[in-house]
Amino acid sequence: MKHKHFSRNPALPFSDSVLVGSTLYISGRLGRIPGTMQIPESIDQEIVYLMEDLRSVLHDAGMTLDDLVSVQVFSPDVSLWEQFNAIYRTFFSGPLPARAFLGSGPLLFGARFEVMGIAVKSSL
């Protein structure tokens, strides 16, 4: 079975996502200010940028956030769980994907969250 790789920056040592059949595996995403490598000072804005980036990666593969079946959230500060949830859930119109919120060590660029996931499209 052939895999389709989606990558916006071929200089990076990984793909943004890989489509295998109807399943999309999404690499870790950060809530960076668009067009930069910077994380916003506002936690809420970081979450919004993160979810918009995740939506964009899904869009590249012809999918939406509603196609997500599993999401893993990594954060060095698990006390941000409720704040993350309050914004995260506004991005979904249907049933929420299965999810884990995991404590982690420091993240790149000082990010407070990194998200990766798996999406499945029933008919591509």
CSV table of C-alpha atoms in Angstrom, one decimal:
chain,number,residue,atom,x,y,z
A,1,MET,CA,0.0,0.0,0.0
A,2,LYS,CA,1.4,3.4,-1.0
A,3,HIS,CA,1.5,6.2,1.5
A,4,LYS,CA,0.8,9.8,0.7
A,5,HIS,CA,3.0,12.3,2.6
A,6,PHE,CA,1.9,15.9,3.2
A,7,SER,CA,4.6,18.4,4.1
A,8,ARG,CA,4.6,22.2,3.9
A,9,ASN,CA,8.3,22.4,4.6
A,10,PRO,CA,10.4,19.7,2.9
A,11,ALA,CA,13.5,20.9,4.8
A,12,LEU,CA,12.1,19.4,8.0
A,13,PRO,CA,13.1,15.8,8.9
A,14,PHE,CA,9.4,14.6,9.0
A,15,SER,CA,6.1,15.0,7.2
A,16,ASP,CA,3.2,17.0,8.6
A,17,SER,CA,1.0,14.0,8.1
A,18,VAL,CA,1.0,10.6,6.3
A,19,LEU,CA,-2.1,9.1,4.7
A,20,VAL,CA,-2.3,5.3,4.7
A,21,GLY,CA,-5.5,4.2,3.0
A,22,SER,CA,-8.2,6.2,4.6
A,23,THR,CA,-6.2,6.9,7.9
A,24,LEU,CA,-4.2,10.1,8.4
A,25,TYR,CA,-1.4,10.1,11.0
A,26,ILE,CA,-0.6,13.7,12.1
A,27,SER,CA,2.8,14.7,13.4
A,28,GLY,CA,3.1,16.9,16.5
A,29,ARG,CA,1.6,20.4,16.0
A,30,LEU,CA,2.3,23.6,17.9
A,31,GLY,CA,0.3,26.7,18.3
A,32,ARG,CA,2.8,29.0,16.6
A,33,ILE,CA,2.0,32.5,15.4
A,34,PRO,CA,1.2,31.9,11.6
A,35,GLY,CA,4.3,32.4,9.4
A,36,THR,CA,6.7,32.4,12.4
A,37,MET,CA,8.3,30.0,14.8
A,38,GLN,CA,7.0,32.0,17.8
A,39,ILE,CA,4.5,31.0,20.4
A,40,PRO,CA,2.1,33.7,21.4
A,41,GLU,CA,2.2,35.0,25.0
A,42,SER,CA,-1.6,34.4,25.4
A,43,ILE,CA,-2.4,30.8,26.3
A,44,ASP,CA,-5.8,31.1,24.7
A,45,GLN,CA,-4.3,32.4,21.4
A,46,GLU,CA,-1.8,29.5,21.4
A,47,ILE,CA,-4.6,27.0,21.7
A,48,VAL,CA,-6.5,28.7,18.8
A,49,TYR,CA,-3.4,28.8,16.6
A,50,LEU,CA,-2.8,25.1,17.4
A,51,MET,CA,-6.3,24.0,16.5
A,52,GLU,CA,-6.3,26.2,13.3
A,53,ASP,CA,-3.0,24.5,12.3
A,54,LEU,CA,-4.4,21.1,13.0
A,55,ARG,CA,-7.5,21.9,10.9
A,56,SER,CA,-5.2,23.1,8.1
A,57,VAL,CA,-3.2,19.8,8.1
A,58,LEU,CA,-6.4,17.9,7.9
A,59,HIS,CA,-7.6,20.1,5.1
A,60,ASP,CA,-4.5,19.4,3.1
A,61,ALA,CA,-5.5,15.7,3.2
A,62,GLY,CA,-9.2,16.4,2.3
A,63,MET,CA,-10.4,16.0,5.9
A,64,THR,CA,-11.9,18.0,8.7
A,65,LEU,CA,-11.6,18.1,12.5
A,66,ASP,CA,-14.7,15.8,12.6
A,67,ASP,CA,-12.6,13.1,11.0
A,68,LEU,CA,-10.3,12.9,14.0
A,69,VAL,CA,-10.6,9.7,16.0
A,70,SER,CA,-7.7,10.1,18.4
A,71,VAL,CA,-5.8,13.1,19.7
A,72,GLN,CA,-2.9,13.2,22.1
A,73,VAL,CA,-2.1,16.5,23.9
A,74,PHE,CA,1.3,17.0,25.5
A,75,SER,CA,1.8,19.8,28.0
A,76,PRO,CA,4.5,20.6,30.6
A,77,ASP,CA,1.8,22.1,32.7
A,78,VAL,CA,-1.2,19.8,33.2
A,79,SER,CA,-2.9,22.5,35.3
A,80,LEU,CA,-3.8,24.1,31.9
A,81,TRP,CA,-6.1,21.1,31.2
A,82,GLU,CA,-9.4,23.0,31.8
A,83,GLN,CA,-8.3,26.1,29.9
A,84,PHE,CA,-7.3,23.9,27.0
A,85,ASN,CA,-10.6,22.0,27.0
A,86,ALA,CA,-12.7,25.2,27.0
A,87,ILE,CA,-11.2,26.3,23.7
A,88,TYR,CA,-10.6,22.8,22.2
A,89,ARG,CA,-14.2,21.7,22.4
A,90,THR,CA,-15.4,24.8,20.4
A,91,PHE,CA,-13.6,23.5,17.3
A,92,PHE,CA,-15.9,20.4,17.0
A,93,SER,CA,-19.4,20.2,15.7
A,94,GLY,CA,-19.9,16.5,16.2
A,95,PRO,CA,-18.8,13.8,18.6
A,96,LEU,CA,-15.4,14.5,20.1
A,97,PRO,CA,-12.4,12.2,19.3
A,98,ALA,CA,-10.8,10.0,21.9
A,99,ARG,CA,-8.1,12.0,23.7
A,100,ALA,CA,-5.3,11.9,26.1
A,101,PHE,CA,-3.8,14.9,27.9
A,102,LEU,CA,-0.3,14.0,29.0
A,103,GLY,CA,2.2,15.8,31.1
A,104,SER,CA,5.5,16.3,29.3
A,105,GLY,CA,8.9,17.9,29.6
A,106,PRO,CA,9.6,21.2,27.9
A,107,LEU,CA,8.3,21.6,24.4
A,108,LEU,CA,10.0,23.3,21.4
A,109,PHE,CA,9.9,27.1,21.2
A,110,GLY,CA,8.5,27.3,24.8
A,111,ALA,CA,5.1,25.9,23.6
A,112,ARG,CA,2.6,25.0,26.3
A,113,PHE,CA,0.9,22.4,24.1
A,114,GLU,CA,1.8,19.9,21.4
A,115,VAL,CA,-0.9,17.9,19.7
A,116,MET,CA,-0.8,14.9,17.4
A,117,GLY,CA,-3.6,12.8,16.1
A,118,ILE,CA,-5.1,10.2,13.9
A,119,ALA,CA,-8.0,10.9,11.5
A,120,VAL,CA,-10.1,8.4,9.4
A,121,LYS,CA,-12.1,9.4,6.4
A,122,SER,CA,-14.8,6.9,5.7
A,123,SER,CA,-14.9,7.7,2.0
A,124,LEU,CA,-12.0,9.5,0.3
